[in-house]
PDB file of C-alpha atoms in Angstrom:
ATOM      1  CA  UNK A 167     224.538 160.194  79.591  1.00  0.00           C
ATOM      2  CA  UNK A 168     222.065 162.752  79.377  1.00  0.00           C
ATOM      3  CA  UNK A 169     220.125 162.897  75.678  1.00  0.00           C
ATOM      4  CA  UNK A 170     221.668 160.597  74.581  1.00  0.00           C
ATOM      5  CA  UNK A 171     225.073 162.343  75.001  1.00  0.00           C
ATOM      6  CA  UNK A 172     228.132 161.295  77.191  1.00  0.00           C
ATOM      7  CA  UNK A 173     228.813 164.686  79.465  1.00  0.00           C
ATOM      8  CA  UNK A 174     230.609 165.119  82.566  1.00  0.00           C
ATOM      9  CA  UNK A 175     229.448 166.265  86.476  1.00  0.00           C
ATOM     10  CA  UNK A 176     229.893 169.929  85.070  1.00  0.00           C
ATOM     11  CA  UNK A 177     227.517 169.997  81.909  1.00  0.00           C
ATOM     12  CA  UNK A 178     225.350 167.938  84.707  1.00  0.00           C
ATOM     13  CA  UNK A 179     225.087 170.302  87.298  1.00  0.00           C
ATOM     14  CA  UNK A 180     224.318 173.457  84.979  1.00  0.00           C
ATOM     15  CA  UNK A 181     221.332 171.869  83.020  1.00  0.00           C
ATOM     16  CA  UNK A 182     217.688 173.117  83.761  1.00  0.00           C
ATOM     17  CA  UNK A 183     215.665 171.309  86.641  1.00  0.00           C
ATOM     18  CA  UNK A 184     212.210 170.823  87.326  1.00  0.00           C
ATOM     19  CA  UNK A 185     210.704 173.135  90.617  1.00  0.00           C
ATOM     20  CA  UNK A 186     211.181 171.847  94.033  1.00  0.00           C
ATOM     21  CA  UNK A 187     207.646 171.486  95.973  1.00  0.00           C
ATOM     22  CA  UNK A 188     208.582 174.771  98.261  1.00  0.00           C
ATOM     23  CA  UNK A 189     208.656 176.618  95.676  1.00  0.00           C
ATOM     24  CA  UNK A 190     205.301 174.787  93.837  1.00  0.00           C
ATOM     25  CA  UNK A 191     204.023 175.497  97.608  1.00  0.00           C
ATOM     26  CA  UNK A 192     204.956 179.185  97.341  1.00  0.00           C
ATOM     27  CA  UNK A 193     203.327 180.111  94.202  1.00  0.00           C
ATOM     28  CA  UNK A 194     199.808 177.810  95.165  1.00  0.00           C
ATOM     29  CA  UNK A 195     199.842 180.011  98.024  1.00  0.00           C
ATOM     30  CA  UNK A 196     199.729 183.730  95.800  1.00  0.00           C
ATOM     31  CA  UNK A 197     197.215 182.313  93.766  1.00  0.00           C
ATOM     32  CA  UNK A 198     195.081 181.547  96.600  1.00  0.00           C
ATOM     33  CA  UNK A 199     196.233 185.248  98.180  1.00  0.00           C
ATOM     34  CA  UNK A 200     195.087 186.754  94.416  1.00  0.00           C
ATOM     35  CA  UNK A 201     192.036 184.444  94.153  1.00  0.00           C
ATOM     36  CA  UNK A 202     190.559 185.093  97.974  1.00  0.00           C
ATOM     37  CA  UNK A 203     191.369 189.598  96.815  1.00  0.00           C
ATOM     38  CA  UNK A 204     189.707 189.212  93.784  1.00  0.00           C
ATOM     39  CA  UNK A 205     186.871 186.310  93.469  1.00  0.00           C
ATOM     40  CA  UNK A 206     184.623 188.657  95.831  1.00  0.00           C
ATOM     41  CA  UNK A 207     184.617 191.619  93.908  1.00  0.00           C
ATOM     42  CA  UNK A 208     183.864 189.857  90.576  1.00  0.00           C
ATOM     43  CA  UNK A 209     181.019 187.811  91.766  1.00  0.00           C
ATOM     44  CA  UNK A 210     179.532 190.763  93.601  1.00  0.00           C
ATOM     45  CA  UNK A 211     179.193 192.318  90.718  1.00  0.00           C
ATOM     46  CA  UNK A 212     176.783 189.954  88.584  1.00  0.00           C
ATOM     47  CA  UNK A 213     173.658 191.457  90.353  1.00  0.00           C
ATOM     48  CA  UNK A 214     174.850 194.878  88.874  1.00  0.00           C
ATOM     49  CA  UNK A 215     175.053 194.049  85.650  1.00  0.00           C
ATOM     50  CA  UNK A 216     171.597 191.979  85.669  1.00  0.00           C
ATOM     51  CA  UNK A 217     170.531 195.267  86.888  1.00  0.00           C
ATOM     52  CA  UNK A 218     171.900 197.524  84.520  1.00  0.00           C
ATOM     53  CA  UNK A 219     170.732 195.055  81.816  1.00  0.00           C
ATOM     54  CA  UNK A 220     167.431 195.115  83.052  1.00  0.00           C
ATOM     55  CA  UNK A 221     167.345 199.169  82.966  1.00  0.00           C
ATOM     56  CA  UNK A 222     168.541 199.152  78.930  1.00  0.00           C
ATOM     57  CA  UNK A 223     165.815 196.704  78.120  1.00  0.00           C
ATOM     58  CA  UNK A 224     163.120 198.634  79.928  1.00  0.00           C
ATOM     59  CA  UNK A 225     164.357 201.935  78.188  1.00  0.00           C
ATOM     60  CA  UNK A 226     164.221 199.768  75.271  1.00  0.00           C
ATOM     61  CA  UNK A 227     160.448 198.685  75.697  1.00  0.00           C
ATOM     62  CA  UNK A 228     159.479 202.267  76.603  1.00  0.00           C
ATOM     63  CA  UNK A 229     160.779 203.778  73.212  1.00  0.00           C
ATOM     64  CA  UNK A 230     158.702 201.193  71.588  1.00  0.00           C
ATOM     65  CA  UNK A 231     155.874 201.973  73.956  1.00  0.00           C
ATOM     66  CA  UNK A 232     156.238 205.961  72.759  1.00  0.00           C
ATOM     67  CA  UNK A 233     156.263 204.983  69.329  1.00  0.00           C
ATOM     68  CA  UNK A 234     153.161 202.601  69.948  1.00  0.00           C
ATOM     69  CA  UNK A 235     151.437 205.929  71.444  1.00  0.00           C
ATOM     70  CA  UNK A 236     152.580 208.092  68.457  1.00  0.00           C
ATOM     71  CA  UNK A 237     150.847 205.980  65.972  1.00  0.00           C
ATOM     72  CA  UNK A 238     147.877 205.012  67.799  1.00  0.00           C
ATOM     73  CA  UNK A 239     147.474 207.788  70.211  1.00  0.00           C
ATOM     74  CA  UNK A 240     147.177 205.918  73.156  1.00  0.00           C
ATOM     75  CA  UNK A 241     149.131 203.509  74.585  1.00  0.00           C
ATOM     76  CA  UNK A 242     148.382 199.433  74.867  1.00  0.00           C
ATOM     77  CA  UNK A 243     145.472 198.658  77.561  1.00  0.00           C
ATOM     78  CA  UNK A 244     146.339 196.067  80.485  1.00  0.00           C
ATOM     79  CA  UNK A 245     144.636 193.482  78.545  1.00  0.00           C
ATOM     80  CA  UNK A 246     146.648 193.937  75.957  1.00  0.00           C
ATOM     81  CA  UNK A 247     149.917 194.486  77.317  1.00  0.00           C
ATOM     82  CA  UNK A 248     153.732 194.104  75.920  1.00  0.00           C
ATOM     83  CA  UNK A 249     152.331 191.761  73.211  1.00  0.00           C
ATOM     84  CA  UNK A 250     151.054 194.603  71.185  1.00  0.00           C
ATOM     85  CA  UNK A 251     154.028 195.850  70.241  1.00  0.00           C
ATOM     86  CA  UNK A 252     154.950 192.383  68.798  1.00  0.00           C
ATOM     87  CA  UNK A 253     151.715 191.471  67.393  1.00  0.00           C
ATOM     88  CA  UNK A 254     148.655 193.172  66.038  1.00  0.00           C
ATOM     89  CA  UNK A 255     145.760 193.068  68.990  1.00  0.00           C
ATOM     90  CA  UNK A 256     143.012 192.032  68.655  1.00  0.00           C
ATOM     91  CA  UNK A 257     140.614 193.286  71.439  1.00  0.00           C
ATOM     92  CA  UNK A 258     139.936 196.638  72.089  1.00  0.00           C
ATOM     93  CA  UNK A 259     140.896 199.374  71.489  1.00  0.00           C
ATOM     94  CA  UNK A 260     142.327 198.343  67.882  1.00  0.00           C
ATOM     95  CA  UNK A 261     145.170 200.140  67.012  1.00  0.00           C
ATOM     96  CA  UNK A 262     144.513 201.775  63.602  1.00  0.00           C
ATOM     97  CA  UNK A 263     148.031 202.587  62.494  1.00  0.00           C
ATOM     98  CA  UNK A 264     149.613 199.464  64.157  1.00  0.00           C
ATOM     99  CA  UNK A 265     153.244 198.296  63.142  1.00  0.00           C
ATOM    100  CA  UNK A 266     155.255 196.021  64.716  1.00  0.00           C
ATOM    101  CA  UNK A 267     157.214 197.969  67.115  1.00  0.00           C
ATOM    102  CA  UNK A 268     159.805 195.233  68.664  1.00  0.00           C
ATOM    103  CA  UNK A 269     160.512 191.441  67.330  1.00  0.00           C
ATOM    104  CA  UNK A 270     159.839 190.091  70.491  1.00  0.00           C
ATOM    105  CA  UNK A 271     159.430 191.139  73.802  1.00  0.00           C
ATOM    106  CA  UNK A 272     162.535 190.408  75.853  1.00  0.00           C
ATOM    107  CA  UNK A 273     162.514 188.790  79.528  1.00  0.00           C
ATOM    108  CA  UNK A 274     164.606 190.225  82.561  1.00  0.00           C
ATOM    109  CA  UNK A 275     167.577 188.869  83.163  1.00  0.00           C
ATOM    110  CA  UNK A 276     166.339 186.279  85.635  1.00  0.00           C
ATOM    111  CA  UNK A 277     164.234 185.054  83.130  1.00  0.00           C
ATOM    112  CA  UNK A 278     160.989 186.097  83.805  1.00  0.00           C
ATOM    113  CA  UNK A 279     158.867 188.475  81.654  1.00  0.00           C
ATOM    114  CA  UNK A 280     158.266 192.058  82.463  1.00  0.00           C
ATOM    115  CA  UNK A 281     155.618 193.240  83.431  1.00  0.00           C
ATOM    116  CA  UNK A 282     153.574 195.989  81.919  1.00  0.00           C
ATOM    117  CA  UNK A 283     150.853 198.717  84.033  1.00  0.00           C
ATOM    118  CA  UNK A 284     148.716 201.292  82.285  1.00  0.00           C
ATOM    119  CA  UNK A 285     147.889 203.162  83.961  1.00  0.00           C
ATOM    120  CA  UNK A 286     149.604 202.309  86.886  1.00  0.00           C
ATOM    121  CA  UNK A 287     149.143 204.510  90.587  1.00  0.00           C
ATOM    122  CA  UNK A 288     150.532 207.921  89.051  1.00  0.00           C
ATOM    123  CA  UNK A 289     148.444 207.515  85.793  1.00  0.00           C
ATOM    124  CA  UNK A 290     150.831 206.986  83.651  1.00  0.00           C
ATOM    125  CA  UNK A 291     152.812 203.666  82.052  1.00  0.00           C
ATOM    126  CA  UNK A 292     155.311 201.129  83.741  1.00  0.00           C
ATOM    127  CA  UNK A 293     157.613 198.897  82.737  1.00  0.00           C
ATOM    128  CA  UNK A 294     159.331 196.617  85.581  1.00  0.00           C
ATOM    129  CA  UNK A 295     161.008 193.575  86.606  1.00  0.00           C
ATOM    130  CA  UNK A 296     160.662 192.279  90.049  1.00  0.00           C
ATOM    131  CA  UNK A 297     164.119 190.567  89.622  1.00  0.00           C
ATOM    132  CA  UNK A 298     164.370 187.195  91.822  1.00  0.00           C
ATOM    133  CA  UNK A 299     161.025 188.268  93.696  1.00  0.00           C
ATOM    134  CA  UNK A 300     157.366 186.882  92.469  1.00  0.00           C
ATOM    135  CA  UNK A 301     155.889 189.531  94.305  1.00  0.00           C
ATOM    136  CA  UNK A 302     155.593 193.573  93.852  1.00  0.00           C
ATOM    137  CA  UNK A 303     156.911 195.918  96.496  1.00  0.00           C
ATOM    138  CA  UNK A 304     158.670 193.241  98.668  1.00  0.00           C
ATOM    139  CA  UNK A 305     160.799 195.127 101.002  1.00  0.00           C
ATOM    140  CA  UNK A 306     164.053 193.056 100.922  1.00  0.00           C
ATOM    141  CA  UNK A 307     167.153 194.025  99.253  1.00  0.00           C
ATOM    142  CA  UNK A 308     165.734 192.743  95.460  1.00  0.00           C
ATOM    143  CA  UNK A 309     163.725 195.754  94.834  1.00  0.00           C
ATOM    144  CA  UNK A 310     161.901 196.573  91.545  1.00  0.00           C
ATOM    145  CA  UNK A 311     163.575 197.787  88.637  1.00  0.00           C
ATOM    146  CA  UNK A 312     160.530 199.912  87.152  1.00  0.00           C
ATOM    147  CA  UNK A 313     160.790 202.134  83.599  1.00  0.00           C
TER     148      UNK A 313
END
């Protein structure tokens, strides 16, 4: 009796059955194949795109940097930094055609805040992250990611 039905050795032998464990075994094993191919390339690849986030931000911050500089004809001092675009500075110099140039200033993607030279060694503006590091210049593999 199979559902509930009376049926003979025949109807028996040609109904569906569940998967024996070799061929459970066989299919655990191409997953783990697939999974040992592809698992390395994807997580290599986070660091990238931290990176290449990192870049549009910066290219994001300089735009608002130029239009800063446009306005005021100079861009924010050190003391003043990335703030100024969000908020009106107060020290000096006072920017006299200040507008709010961003809605707040974004952090890297490591979380920490970017950092912000003017002038910086070739006299001019820089944008940069120092990724994982907490230290400029550090000669490992985690360079700087500057504008």
């Amino acid at each position: 009796m199979i559902d509930g039905r009376i049926c003979d050795a025949r109807q028996a032998a040609r109904l569906p059955r569940g998967f024996t464990l070799v061929e459970i075994m066989v299919v655990v094993v191409i997953l783990g194949i697939l999974a040992a191919l592809i698992v390395p390339r994807v997580v290599g690849r986070t660091d990238d795109a931290r990176a290449v986030a990192a870049k549009q931000d910066i290219a994001a911050v300089m735009g608002a940097l130029k239009l800063y500089r446009l306005d005021n004809g100079r861009y924010p001092s050190n003391e003043q930094g990335l703030p100024a675009l969000v908020a009106k500075p107060q020290s000096t110099p006072v920017p006299t055609n200040w507008k709010q140039y961003l809605d707040r200033i974004p952090k890297d993607p490591w979380g920490n805040v970017y950092l912000y030279l003017n002038p910086n060694v070739h006299n001019e503006i820089n944008v940069f992250s120092l990724r994982t590091d907490t230290q400029p210049n550090n000669s490992n593999t985690n360079t700087n990611i500057n504008s």
